[in-house]
């Protein structure tokens, strides 16, 4: 049984966690500074500010830019629900725009039609790690001096367009480090600001927030590690795999149940806090491993996409786009059947990885269609070549 996704946390990191636990205050600051530094070096530009979650990062970015009541922020209708929530939390209004069915991202023409006198920002989102036309959107709003280009890089820590890293195109970008992300701090995020002035304003707001309680972080780590064990090949062959197949026969989706219970306890919903030094320590070895993991994700994704059968259409990429492969997704007209068949061949495909989050979902037909027609194919770096061959065999049938 091959899991749809797994979490990325390696036993070698436990030493760093322990070191962070006993770190004296000076070393704690140094750990956070080291994470910021590693992140900025990875991005090659900008000023990084660690935060407690991606959604908090978005709120801080908007607040620092003076975006609030009476202002609109253009966002894709196909995204995570925390995005419109964050915009509303600063008093602004999300202005939803439908996405392209192929790329699953915003289009320049869609953004152009939504721009108006109240627009203060466009949140260019690279969904599943697939770079959107952020250059086209940037060009479009060049003449709109009070509209900021922002990027949602929650999925896109290692994506680029024409050789430029996603996250460096606009005024600021935010990243997310929840358990399933390529860098996992058991809830956490980063803002990358383009200028020192904006970074200082965001940092001032971020540093006013308390560090999360250590007990809470350890609870998240414990839950995350349980999750990680359950979704290893062995876990999927035994306990979780057996549960998946028997629940499937009963018509109950055990993974949805699992997501609502175990996984939701490791998510970021309440993370209105600073990122702790402990989390920075957990992140550091992952930053070092990122290039190798990303190369492996890329190799797996290329193989999978080439092998998809005629009933599965891969996410379309723009010329010059380097996908980060947070998720390898494809669309199909028959999600339940494809998922059931794959499961019977030992491959667990994810469904509904993103939602149509608009207030009036029927007004956004592509987002609505994608919500119910997208499957997520396992493609995490820990998969062996043999696993990939098994996934391909299951998808071809
Ligand atoms: C597209 C997108 N944007 C923003 C977020 C918010 O990130 P976080 O969960 O770290 O708050 C998520 C969550 O995963 C997301 O999927």
mmCIF file of C-alpha atoms and ligand atoms in Angstrom:
data_model
loop_
_atom_site.group_PDB
_atom_site.id
_atom_site.type_symbol
_atom_site.label_atom_id
_atom_site.label_comp_id
_atom_site.label_asym_id
_atom_site.label_seq_id
_atom_site.Cartn_x
_atom_site.Cartn_y
_atom_site.Cartn_z
ATOM 1 C CA UNK A 1 0.000 0.000 0.000
ATOM 2 C CA UNK A 2 1.448 3.377 -0.999
ATOM 3 C CA UNK A 3 0.346 6.459 0.968
ATOM 4 C CA UNK A 4 -0.959 9.505 -0.866
ATOM 5 C CA UNK A 5 1.436 11.698 1.027
ATOM 6 C CA UNK A 6 3.638 11.517 4.017
ATOM 7 C CA UNK A 7 5.228 13.927 6.382
ATOM 8 C CA UNK A 8 8.861 14.839 6.150
ATOM 9 C CA UNK A 9 10.727 14.546 9.389
ATOM 10 C CA UNK A 10 13.832 12.465 9.808
ATOM 11 C CA UNK A 11 15.151 10.820 12.964
ATOM 12 C CA UNK A 12 18.466 12.639 12.562
ATOM 13 C CA UNK A 13 16.624 15.829 13.393
ATOM 14 C CA UNK A 14 15.775 14.686 16.892
ATOM 15 C CA UNK A 15 19.268 15.718 17.972
ATOM 16 C CA UNK A 16 18.568 19.254 16.792
ATOM 17 C CA UNK A 17 15.238 19.279 18.623
ATOM 18 C CA UNK A 18 16.988 18.258 21.810
ATOM 19 C CA UNK A 19 19.656 20.905 21.277
ATOM 20 C CA UNK A 20 16.949 23.535 20.846
ATOM 21 C CA UNK A 21 15.167 22.409 23.992
ATOM 22 C CA UNK A 22 18.178 23.020 26.137
ATOM 23 C CA UNK A 23 19.390 26.072 24.248
ATOM 24 C CA UNK A 24 20.118 29.120 26.368
ATOM 25 C CA UNK A 25 18.303 32.318 25.301
ATOM 26 C CA UNK A 26 21.193 33.576 23.138
ATOM 27 C CA UNK A 27 21.287 30.346 21.205
ATOM 28 C CA UNK A 28 17.546 30.459 20.664
ATOM 29 C CA UNK A 29 17.872 33.790 18.873
ATOM 30 C CA UNK A 30 20.792 32.349 16.903
ATOM 31 C CA UNK A 31 18.676 29.379 15.764
ATOM 32 C CA UNK A 32 15.963 31.654 14.425
ATOM 33 C CA UNK A 33 18.569 33.842 12.726
ATOM 34 C CA UNK A 34 20.168 30.744 11.179
ATOM 35 C CA UNK A 35 16.795 29.623 9.765
ATOM 36 C CA UNK A 36 16.151 33.094 8.349
ATOM 37 C CA UNK A 37 19.592 33.084 6.831
ATOM 38 C CA UNK A 38 19.222 29.604 5.311
ATOM 39 C CA UNK A 39 15.851 30.587 3.869
ATOM 40 C CA UNK A 40 17.106 33.866 2.386
ATOM 41 C CA UNK A 41 20.109 32.089 0.857
ATOM 42 C CA UNK A 42 17.777 29.481 -0.647
ATOM 43 C CA UNK A 43 15.604 32.209 -2.167
ATOM 44 C CA UNK A 44 18.567 34.300 -3.298
ATOM 45 C CA UNK A 45 16.692 37.548 -2.595
ATOM 46 C CA UNK A 46 14.512 39.325 -0.070
ATOM 47 C CA UNK A 47 14.319 39.503 3.709
ATOM 48 C CA UNK A 48 12.856 36.546 5.608
ATOM 49 C CA UNK A 49 10.697 36.823 8.730
ATOM 50 C CA UNK A 50 9.714 33.560 10.502
ATOM 51 C CA UNK A 51 6.067 33.442 11.624
ATOM 52 C CA UNK A 52 3.737 30.959 13.328
ATOM 53 C CA UNK A 53 1.836 30.017 10.144
ATOM 54 C CA UNK A 54 1.386 30.893 6.494
ATOM 55 C CA UNK A 55 -2.010 32.429 7.150
ATOM 56 C CA UNK A 56 -0.568 34.640 9.888
ATOM 57 C CA UNK A 57 2.159 35.666 7.430
ATOM 58 C CA UNK A 58 -0.529 36.760 4.970
ATOM 59 C CA UNK A 59 -2.268 38.838 7.634
ATOM 60 C CA UNK A 60 0.982 40.484 8.672
ATOM 61 C CA UNK A 61 1.870 41.284 5.053
ATOM 62 C CA UNK A 62 -1.513 42.884 4.434
ATOM 63 C CA UNK A 63 -1.407 44.798 7.725
ATOM 64 C CA UNK A 64 2.086 46.139 7.059
ATOM 65 C CA UNK A 65 0.965 47.360 3.625
ATOM 66 C CA UNK A 66 -1.963 49.220 5.205
ATOM 67 C CA UNK A 67 -4.558 46.974 3.578
ATOM 68 C CA UNK A 68 -7.799 46.768 5.562
ATOM 69 C CA UNK A 69 -11.397 47.932 5.627
ATOM 70 C CA UNK A 70 -12.766 49.106 2.283
ATOM 71 C CA UNK A 71 -9.986 47.388 0.315
ATOM 72 C CA UNK A 72 -10.149 44.354 -1.960
ATOM 73 C CA UNK A 73 -7.540 41.643 -2.406
ATOM 74 C CA UNK A 74 -7.764 39.571 -5.581
ATOM 75 C CA UNK A 75 -7.411 35.836 -4.877
ATOM 76 C CA UNK A 76 -8.062 32.635 -6.805
ATOM 77 C CA UNK A 77 -11.342 30.897 -5.951
ATOM 78 C CA UNK A 78 -9.470 27.566 -5.925
ATOM 79 C CA UNK A 79 -7.247 27.683 -2.850
ATOM 80 C CA UNK A 80 -7.186 26.995 0.878
ATOM 81 C CA UNK A 81 -9.997 28.471 2.948
ATOM 82 C CA UNK A 82 -7.502 30.047 5.355
ATOM 83 C CA UNK A 83 -6.649 32.563 2.598
ATOM 84 C CA UNK A 84 -9.988 34.433 2.417
ATOM 85 C CA UNK A 85 -10.239 34.108 6.204
ATOM 86 C CA UNK A 86 -6.899 35.919 6.624
ATOM 87 C CA UNK A 87 -8.009 38.701 4.264
ATOM 88 C CA UNK A 88 -11.266 39.155 6.166
ATOM 89 C CA UNK A 89 -9.373 39.131 9.459
ATOM 90 C CA UNK A 90 -7.637 42.412 8.520
ATOM 91 C CA UNK A 91 -10.999 43.908 7.517
ATOM 92 C CA UNK A 92 -10.436 43.660 3.739
ATOM 93 C CA UNK A 93 -12.598 41.777 1.237
ATOM 94 C CA UNK A 94 -11.404 38.839 -0.842
ATOM 95 C CA UNK A 95 -12.262 39.411 -4.490
ATOM 96 C CA UNK A 96 -12.442 35.919 -5.978
ATOM 97 C CA UNK A 97 -11.358 35.176 -9.532
ATOM 98 C CA UNK A 98 -11.894 31.875 -11.308
ATOM 99 C CA UNK A 99 -8.822 29.862 -12.257
ATOM 100 C CA UNK A 100 -7.729 28.157 -15.446
ATOM 101 C CA UNK A 101 -8.718 24.478 -15.525
ATOM 102 C CA UNK A 102 -5.373 23.419 -16.934
ATOM 103 C CA UNK A 103 -2.897 25.290 -14.730
ATOM 104 C CA UNK A 104 -5.433 25.545 -11.849
ATOM 105 C CA UNK A 105 -4.077 29.086 -11.325
ATOM 106 C CA UNK A 106 -5.155 32.712 -11.821
ATOM 107 C CA UNK A 107 -4.921 34.099 -15.350
ATOM 108 C CA UNK A 108 -3.924 37.606 -16.412
ATOM 109 C CA UNK A 109 -7.309 38.165 -18.094
ATOM 110 C CA UNK A 110 -9.176 36.989 -14.974
ATOM 111 C CA UNK A 111 -7.225 39.403 -12.791
ATOM 112 C CA UNK A 112 -7.691 42.233 -15.318
ATOM 113 C CA UNK A 113 -11.474 41.826 -15.167
ATOM 114 C CA UNK A 114 -11.475 41.967 -11.352
ATOM 115 C CA UNK A 115 -9.233 45.031 -10.880
ATOM 116 C CA UNK A 116 -11.103 48.060 -9.612
ATOM 117 C CA UNK A 117 -10.749 51.231 -7.546
ATOM 118 C CA UNK A 118 -10.821 49.284 -4.255
ATOM 119 C CA UNK A 119 -8.164 46.739 -5.268
ATOM 120 C CA UNK A 120 -5.048 47.003 -3.116
ATOM 121 C CA UNK A 121 -3.358 43.661 -3.776
ATOM 122 C CA UNK A 122 -3.316 40.597 -6.000
ATOM 123 C CA UNK A 123 -2.325 37.345 -4.307
ATOM 124 C CA UNK A 124 -0.590 35.393 -7.065
ATOM 125 C CA UNK A 125 -0.912 31.797 -5.846
ATOM 126 C CA UNK A 126 1.258 28.964 -7.153
ATOM 127 C CA UNK A 127 -1.169 26.162 -6.518
ATOM 128 C CA UNK A 128 0.322 22.753 -5.649
ATOM 129 C CA UNK A 129 3.704 24.404 -6.422
ATOM 130 C CA UNK A 130 2.834 25.192 -10.060
ATOM 131 C CA UNK A 131 4.070 28.716 -10.917
ATOM 132 C CA UNK A 132 1.218 30.976 -12.047
ATOM 133 C CA UNK A 133 1.739 33.734 -14.602
ATOM 134 C CA UNK A 134 3.116 36.012 -11.911
ATOM 135 C CA UNK A 135 5.129 37.971 -14.480
ATOM 136 C CA UNK A 136 2.041 38.633 -16.592
ATOM 137 C CA UNK A 137 0.054 39.652 -13.515
ATOM 138 C CA UNK A 138 2.922 41.900 -12.389
ATOM 139 C CA UNK A 139 3.010 43.536 -15.834
ATOM 140 C CA UNK A 140 -0.750 44.047 -15.772
ATOM 141 C CA UNK A 141 -0.741 45.925 -12.460
ATOM 142 C CA UNK A 142 2.348 47.990 -13.197
ATOM 143 C CA UNK A 143 0.173 50.991 -13.964
ATOM 144 C CA UNK A 144 -1.868 50.522 -10.781
ATOM 145 C CA UNK A 145 0.423 52.179 -8.258
ATOM 146 C CA UNK A 146 -1.708 51.342 -5.221
ATOM 147 C CA UNK A 147 -2.040 47.628 -6.060
ATOM 148 C CA UNK A 148 0.641 45.385 -4.508
ATOM 149 C CA UNK A 149 1.742 42.128 -6.096
ATOM 150 C CA UNK A 150 1.884 39.490 -3.352
ATOM 151 C CA UNK A 151 2.616 35.781 -3.700
ATOM 152 C CA UNK A 152 1.088 32.802 -1.928
ATOM 153 C CA UNK A 153 3.981 30.344 -1.882
ATOM 154 C CA UNK A 154 2.416 28.024 0.707
ATOM 155 C CA UNK A 155 3.059 25.181 -1.783
ATOM 156 C CA UNK A 156 5.971 26.655 -3.665
ATOM 157 C CA UNK A 157 9.162 26.757 -1.628
ATOM 158 C CA UNK A 158 11.154 25.495 -4.599
ATOM 159 C CA UNK A 159 9.283 26.722 -7.665
ATOM 160 C CA UNK A 160 10.552 29.145 -10.287
ATOM 161 C CA UNK A 161 9.503 30.863 -13.480
ATOM 162 C CA UNK A 162 12.074 31.632 -16.182
ATOM 163 C CA UNK A 163 14.795 30.942 -13.635
ATOM 164 C CA UNK A 164 13.463 33.374 -11.009
ATOM 165 C CA UNK A 165 12.247 31.892 -7.755
ATOM 166 C CA UNK A 166 8.574 32.156 -6.869
ATOM 167 C CA UNK A 167 8.342 34.409 -3.850
ATOM 168 C CA UNK A 168 10.678 37.041 -5.305
ATOM 169 C CA UNK A 169 8.388 38.616 -7.922
ATOM 170 C CA UNK A 170 6.267 40.937 -5.768
ATOM 171 C CA UNK A 171 6.329 43.119 -2.660
ATOM 172 C CA UNK A 172 6.114 40.089 -0.351
ATOM 173 C CA UNK A 173 5.326 36.374 -0.280
ATOM 174 C CA UNK A 174 4.378 33.881 2.384
ATOM 175 C CA UNK A 175 5.320 30.230 2.834
ATOM 176 C CA UNK A 176 3.846 27.473 4.986
ATOM 177 C CA UNK A 177 5.566 24.742 6.977
ATOM 178 C CA UNK A 178 2.734 22.460 8.093
ATOM 179 C CA UNK A 179 3.391 18.736 8.436
ATOM 180 C CA UNK A 180 2.850 17.765 4.806
ATOM 181 C CA UNK A 181 5.000 20.552 3.361
ATOM 182 C CA UNK A 182 8.490 20.104 1.911
ATOM 183 C CA UNK A 183 9.821 21.895 4.993
ATOM 184 C CA UNK A 184 7.864 20.887 8.087
ATOM 185 C CA UNK A 185 8.077 22.761 11.386
ATOM 186 C CA UNK A 186 4.868 21.164 12.676
ATOM 187 C CA UNK A 187 3.013 24.363 11.895
ATOM 188 C CA UNK A 188 4.893 27.488 10.945
ATOM 189 C CA UNK A 189 5.601 29.834 8.097
ATOM 190 C CA UNK A 190 7.845 32.488 6.619
ATOM 191 C CA UNK A 191 7.282 35.862 5.017
ATOM 192 C CA UNK A 192 9.753 37.030 2.395
ATOM 193 C CA UNK A 193 9.627 40.802 1.964
ATOM 194 C CA UNK A 194 11.256 42.525 -0.986
ATOM 195 C CA UNK A 195 12.413 45.618 0.904
ATOM 196 C CA UNK A 196 14.085 46.179 4.260
ATOM 197 C CA UNK A 197 11.422 48.727 5.245
ATOM 198 C CA UNK A 198 8.532 46.336 4.684
ATOM 199 C CA UNK A 199 10.449 43.527 6.397
ATOM 200 C CA UNK A 200 11.003 45.754 9.444
ATOM 201 C CA UNK A 201 7.289 46.512 9.697
ATOM 202 C CA UNK A 202 6.343 42.850 9.403
ATOM 203 C CA UNK A 203 9.026 41.851 11.900
ATOM 204 C CA UNK A 204 7.790 44.412 14.395
ATOM 205 C CA UNK A 205 4.287 42.932 14.202
ATOM 206 C CA UNK A 206 5.581 39.347 14.313
ATOM 207 C CA UNK A 207 7.860 39.940 17.288
ATOM 208 C CA UNK A 208 4.960 41.301 19.343
ATOM 209 C CA UNK A 209 3.432 37.801 19.276
ATOM 210 C CA UNK A 210 4.237 35.209 21.940
ATOM 211 C CA UNK A 211 6.219 32.062 21.220
ATOM 212 C CA UNK A 212 4.016 28.957 21.264
ATOM 213 C CA UNK A 213 4.067 26.904 24.446
ATOM 214 C CA UNK A 214 6.687 24.172 24.260
ATOM 215 C CA UNK A 215 4.113 21.574 25.358
ATOM 216 C CA UNK A 216 1.916 22.442 22.379
ATOM 217 C CA UNK A 217 4.812 22.041 19.953
ATOM 218 C CA UNK A 218 5.752 18.684 21.468
ATOM 219 C CA UNK A 219 2.148 17.529 21.160
ATOM 220 C CA UNK A 220 2.203 18.474 17.480
ATOM 221 C CA UNK A 221 5.503 16.667 17.004
ATOM 222 C CA UNK A 222 4.152 13.543 18.719
ATOM 223 C CA UNK A 223 0.998 13.579 16.586
ATOM 224 C CA UNK A 224 3.050 14.271 13.486
ATOM 225 C CA UNK A 225 5.383 11.382 14.196
ATOM 226 C CA UNK A 226 2.406 9.045 14.721
ATOM 227 C CA UNK A 227 1.059 10.224 11.411
ATOM 228 C CA UNK A 228 4.450 9.733 9.814
ATOM 229 C CA UNK A 229 4.675 6.144 11.138
ATOM 230 C CA UNK A 230 1.130 5.301 10.064
ATOM 231 C CA UNK A 231 1.784 6.457 6.510
ATOM 232 C CA UNK A 232 5.092 4.673 5.924
ATOM 233 C CA UNK A 233 4.943 1.762 3.501
ATOM 234 C CA UNK A 234 4.909 -0.597 6.465
ATOM 235 C CA UNK A 235 2.122 1.322 8.222
ATOM 236 C CA UNK A 236 0.114 1.373 5.016
ATOM 237 C CA UNK A 237 0.677 -2.354 4.503
ATOM 238 C CA UNK A 238 -0.509 -3.077 8.015
ATOM 239 C CA UNK A 239 -2.777 -1.004 10.259
ATOM 240 C CA UNK A 240 -3.719 1.997 8.120
ATOM 241 C CA UNK A 241 -3.795 -0.012 4.885
ATOM 242 C CA UNK A 242 -6.132 -2.618 6.347
ATOM 243 C CA UNK A 243 -8.359 0.125 7.772
ATOM 244 C CA UNK A 244 -8.395 1.957 4.431
ATOM 245 C CA UNK A 245 -9.503 -1.100 2.484
ATOM 246 C CA UNK A 246 -12.100 -2.234 4.990
ATOM 247 C CA UNK A 247 -13.597 1.258 5.412
ATOM 248 C CA UNK A 248 -13.587 1.578 1.621
ATOM 249 C CA UNK A 249 -15.639 -1.605 1.349
ATOM 250 C CA UNK A 250 -18.104 -0.113 3.857
ATOM 251 C CA UNK A 251 -18.328 3.092 1.820
ATOM 252 C CA UNK A 252 -16.643 5.263 4.494
ATOM 253 C CA UNK A 253 -13.582 7.328 3.625
ATOM 254 C CA UNK A 254 -11.193 6.584 6.493
ATOM 255 C CA UNK A 255 -8.626 9.106 5.300
ATOM 256 C CA UNK A 256 -11.154 11.939 5.454
ATOM 257 C CA UNK A 257 -11.896 10.813 8.989
ATOM 258 C CA UNK A 258 -8.192 10.618 9.740
ATOM 259 C CA UNK A 259 -7.662 14.087 8.251
ATOM 260 C CA UNK A 260 -10.418 15.581 10.370
ATOM 261 C CA UNK A 261 -9.041 14.092 13.551
ATOM 262 C CA UNK A 262 -5.311 13.297 13.666
ATOM 263 C CA UNK A 263 -4.116 15.542 10.856
ATOM 264 C CA UNK A 264 -6.201 18.562 11.812
ATOM 265 C CA UNK A 265 -4.535 18.541 15.213
ATOM 266 C CA UNK A 266 -1.196 19.162 13.506
ATOM 267 C CA UNK A 267 -2.415 22.034 11.337
ATOM 268 C CA UNK A 268 -1.978 25.739 11.779
ATOM 269 C CA UNK A 269 -5.483 26.982 12.440
ATOM 270 C CA UNK A 270 -4.740 28.580 15.816
ATOM 271 C CA UNK A 271 -1.150 29.569 15.166
ATOM 272 C CA UNK A 272 -1.234 33.260 16.036
ATOM 273 C CA UNK A 273 2.210 33.123 17.450
ATOM 274 C CA UNK A 274 5.853 33.624 16.665
ATOM 275 C CA UNK A 275 7.878 30.708 15.320
ATOM 276 C CA UNK A 276 9.795 29.125 18.187
ATOM 277 C CA UNK A 277 13.523 28.409 18.225
ATOM 278 C CA UNK A 278 12.611 24.742 18.549
ATOM 279 C CA UNK A 279 10.799 24.885 15.217
ATOM 280 C CA UNK A 280 13.719 26.719 13.621
ATOM 281 C CA UNK A 281 15.997 23.903 14.805
ATOM 282 C CA UNK A 282 13.671 21.353 13.215
ATOM 283 C CA UNK A 283 13.721 23.326 9.960
ATOM 284 C CA UNK A 284 17.467 23.745 9.574
ATOM 285 C CA UNK A 285 18.402 20.190 8.492
ATOM 286 C CA UNK A 286 15.377 20.168 6.190
ATOM 287 C CA UNK A 287 16.630 23.314 4.478
ATOM 288 C CA UNK A 288 19.934 21.516 3.895
ATOM 289 C CA UNK A 289 18.122 18.448 2.512
ATOM 290 C CA UNK A 290 15.795 20.499 0.309
ATOM 291 C CA UNK A 291 17.837 20.463 -2.946
ATOM 292 C CA UNK A 292 18.217 16.661 -2.860
ATOM 293 C CA UNK A 293 14.558 16.120 -1.946
ATOM 294 C CA UNK A 294 13.440 18.533 -4.619
ATOM 295 C CA UNK A 295 15.524 16.777 -7.275
ATOM 296 C CA UNK A 296 13.928 13.483 -6.276
ATOM 297 C CA UNK A 297 10.402 14.976 -6.351
ATOM 298 C CA UNK A 298 11.133 16.338 -9.805
ATOM 299 C CA UNK A 299 12.355 12.989 -11.145
ATOM 300 C CA UNK A 300 9.309 11.186 -9.719
ATOM 301 C CA UNK A 301 6.879 13.802 -11.035
ATOM 302 C CA UNK A 302 8.308 13.633 -14.557
ATOM 303 C CA UNK A 303 7.990 9.841 -14.612
ATOM 304 C CA UNK A 304 4.445 9.885 -13.235
ATOM 305 C CA UNK A 305 3.183 12.574 -15.589
ATOM 306 C CA UNK A 306 4.600 10.827 -18.635
ATOM 307 C CA UNK A 307 2.899 7.606 -17.603
ATOM 308 C CA UNK A 308 -0.633 8.886 -16.936
ATOM 309 C CA UNK A 309 -3.332 7.019 -18.858
ATOM 310 C CA UNK A 310 -5.781 8.762 -21.192
ATOM 311 C CA UNK A 311 -8.345 9.219 -18.405
ATOM 312 C CA UNK A 312 -5.983 11.376 -16.320
ATOM 313 C CA UNK A 313 -4.868 14.861 -17.444
ATOM 314 C CA UNK A 314 -1.826 16.310 -15.651
ATOM 315 C CA UNK A 315 -1.800 19.889 -14.339
ATOM 316 C CA UNK A 316 -0.623 22.169 -17.156
ATOM 317 C CA UNK A 317 2.560 24.136 -16.632
ATOM 318 C CA UNK A 318 3.570 27.438 -18.230
ATOM 319 C CA UNK A 319 6.651 27.497 -20.476
ATOM 320 C CA UNK A 320 9.668 28.269 -18.270
ATOM 321 C CA UNK A 321 7.930 26.983 -15.119
ATOM 322 C CA UNK A 322 9.730 24.774 -12.621
ATOM 323 C CA UNK A 323 7.071 23.133 -10.456
ATOM 324 C CA UNK A 324 7.813 22.543 -6.750
ATOM 325 C CA UNK A 325 5.660 19.349 -6.753
ATOM 326 C CA UNK A 326 4.062 19.896 -3.382
ATOM 327 C CA UNK A 327 1.385 17.703 -4.936
ATOM 328 C CA UNK A 328 1.431 15.990 -8.314
ATOM 329 C CA UNK A 329 -2.191 16.321 -9.416
ATOM 330 C CA UNK A 330 -4.249 15.316 -12.410
ATOM 331 C CA UNK A 331 -7.887 15.720 -13.383
ATOM 332 C CA UNK A 332 -10.326 13.027 -14.365
ATOM 333 C CA UNK A 333 -14.044 12.760 -15.107
ATOM 334 C CA UNK A 334 -14.403 9.826 -12.795
ATOM 335 C CA UNK A 335 -12.720 10.517 -9.473
ATOM 336 C CA UNK A 336 -14.545 7.881 -7.373
ATOM 337 C CA UNK A 337 -13.813 5.093 -9.839
ATOM 338 C CA UNK A 338 -10.156 6.043 -10.365
ATOM 339 C CA UNK A 339 -9.617 6.317 -6.604
ATOM 340 C CA UNK A 340 -11.315 2.972 -5.887
ATOM 341 C CA UNK A 341 -9.373 1.150 -8.590
ATOM 342 C CA UNK A 342 -6.060 2.621 -7.457
ATOM 343 C CA UNK A 343 -6.819 1.716 -3.846
ATOM 344 C CA UNK A 344 -7.545 -1.880 -4.818
ATOM 345 C CA UNK A 345 -4.072 -1.934 -6.427
ATOM 346 C CA UNK A 346 -2.435 -0.609 -3.280
ATOM 347 C CA UNK A 347 -2.190 3.105 -4.132
ATOM 348 C CA UNK A 348 -4.010 5.704 -2.055
ATOM 349 C CA UNK A 349 -4.883 8.767 -4.185
ATOM 350 C CA UNK A 350 -5.913 11.977 -2.457
ATOM 351 C CA UNK A 351 -9.080 13.821 -3.440
ATOM 352 C CA UNK A 352 -10.161 17.427 -2.926
ATOM 353 C CA UNK A 353 -6.677 18.665 -2.122
ATOM 354 C CA UNK A 354 -7.982 22.265 -2.567
ATOM 355 C CA UNK A 355 -11.449 23.807 -2.434
ATOM 356 C CA UNK A 356 -13.629 26.298 -4.233
ATOM 357 C CA UNK A 357 -13.585 28.814 -1.395
ATOM 358 C CA UNK A 358 -15.703 31.585 -2.955
ATOM 359 C CA UNK A 359 -18.789 32.919 -1.132
ATOM 360 C CA UNK A 360 -20.873 32.060 -4.175
ATOM 361 C CA UNK A 361 -19.233 28.841 -5.424
ATOM 362 C CA UNK A 362 -21.487 28.512 -8.468
ATOM 363 C CA UNK A 363 -20.046 31.740 -9.891
ATOM 364 C CA UNK A 364 -16.640 30.064 -10.299
ATOM 365 C CA UNK A 365 -17.219 27.032 -12.518
ATOM 366 C CA UNK A 366 -13.580 26.065 -13.005
ATOM 367 C CA UNK A 367 -12.822 26.158 -9.286
ATOM 368 C CA UNK A 368 -15.988 24.117 -8.654
ATOM 369 C CA UNK A 369 -15.015 21.601 -11.336
ATOM 370 C CA UNK A 370 -11.447 21.275 -10.072
ATOM 371 C CA UNK A 371 -12.610 20.679 -6.507
ATOM 372 C CA UNK A 372 -14.402 17.525 -7.569
ATOM 373 C CA UNK A 373 -12.218 16.384 -10.489
ATOM 374 C CA UNK A 374 -8.691 16.539 -9.086
ATOM 375 C CA UNK A 375 -6.740 13.592 -7.719
ATOM 376 C CA UNK A 376 -3.434 13.760 -5.932
ATOM 377 C CA UNK A 377 -0.830 11.163 -6.843
ATOM 378 C CA UNK A 378 1.808 10.041 -4.308
ATOM 379 C CA UNK A 379 5.116 11.692 -5.279
ATOM 380 C CA UNK A 380 7.078 12.369 -2.106
ATOM 381 C CA UNK A 381 10.867 11.964 -2.164
ATOM 382 C CA UNK A 382 10.923 8.853 0.043
ATOM 383 C CA UNK A 383 9.294 6.731 -2.710
ATOM 384 C CA UNK A 384 11.610 4.145 -4.258
ATOM 385 C CA UNK A 385 11.811 3.540 -8.020
ATOM 386 C CA UNK A 386 9.872 0.331 -7.400
ATOM 387 C CA UNK A 387 7.087 2.264 -5.620
ATOM 388 C CA UNK A 388 6.888 4.670 -8.538
ATOM 389 C CA UNK A 389 6.610 1.733 -10.952
ATOM 390 C CA UNK A 390 3.753 0.317 -8.846
ATOM 391 C CA UNK A 391 1.930 3.661 -8.862
ATOM 392 C CA UNK A 392 2.318 3.865 -12.637
ATOM 393 C CA UNK A 393 0.990 0.321 -13.073
ATOM 394 C CA UNK A 394 -2.040 1.180 -10.909
ATOM 395 C CA UNK A 395 -2.741 4.418 -12.818
ATOM 396 C CA UNK A 396 -2.383 2.820 -16.255
ATOM 397 C CA UNK A 397 -5.218 0.402 -15.605
HETATM 398 C C1 LIG B 1 -2.673 27.785 -0.850
HETATM 399 C C2 LIG B 1 -2.511 27.971 0.619
HETATM 400 N N1 LIG B 1 -2.308 29.213 1.092
HETATM 401 C C3 LIG B 1 -2.153 29.446 2.415
HETATM 402 C C4 LIG B 1 -2.169 28.416 3.335
HETATM 403 C C5 LIG B 1 -2.011 28.730 4.793
HETATM 404 O O1 LIG B 1 -0.861 28.181 5.340
HETATM 405 P P1 LIG B 1 -0.827 27.736 6.864
HETATM 406 O O2 LIG B 1 -1.591 26.451 6.977
HETATM 407 O O3 LIG B 1 0.621 27.559 7.174
HETATM 408 O O4 LIG B 1 -1.441 28.812 7.663
HETATM 409 C C6 LIG B 1 -2.368 27.113 2.895
HETATM 410 C C7 LIG B 1 -2.371 25.994 3.845
HETATM 411 O O5 LIG B 1 -1.802 24.967 3.623
HETATM 412 C C8 LIG B 1 -2.545 26.874 1.507
HETATM 413 O O6 LIG B 1 -2.766 25.629 1.043
#
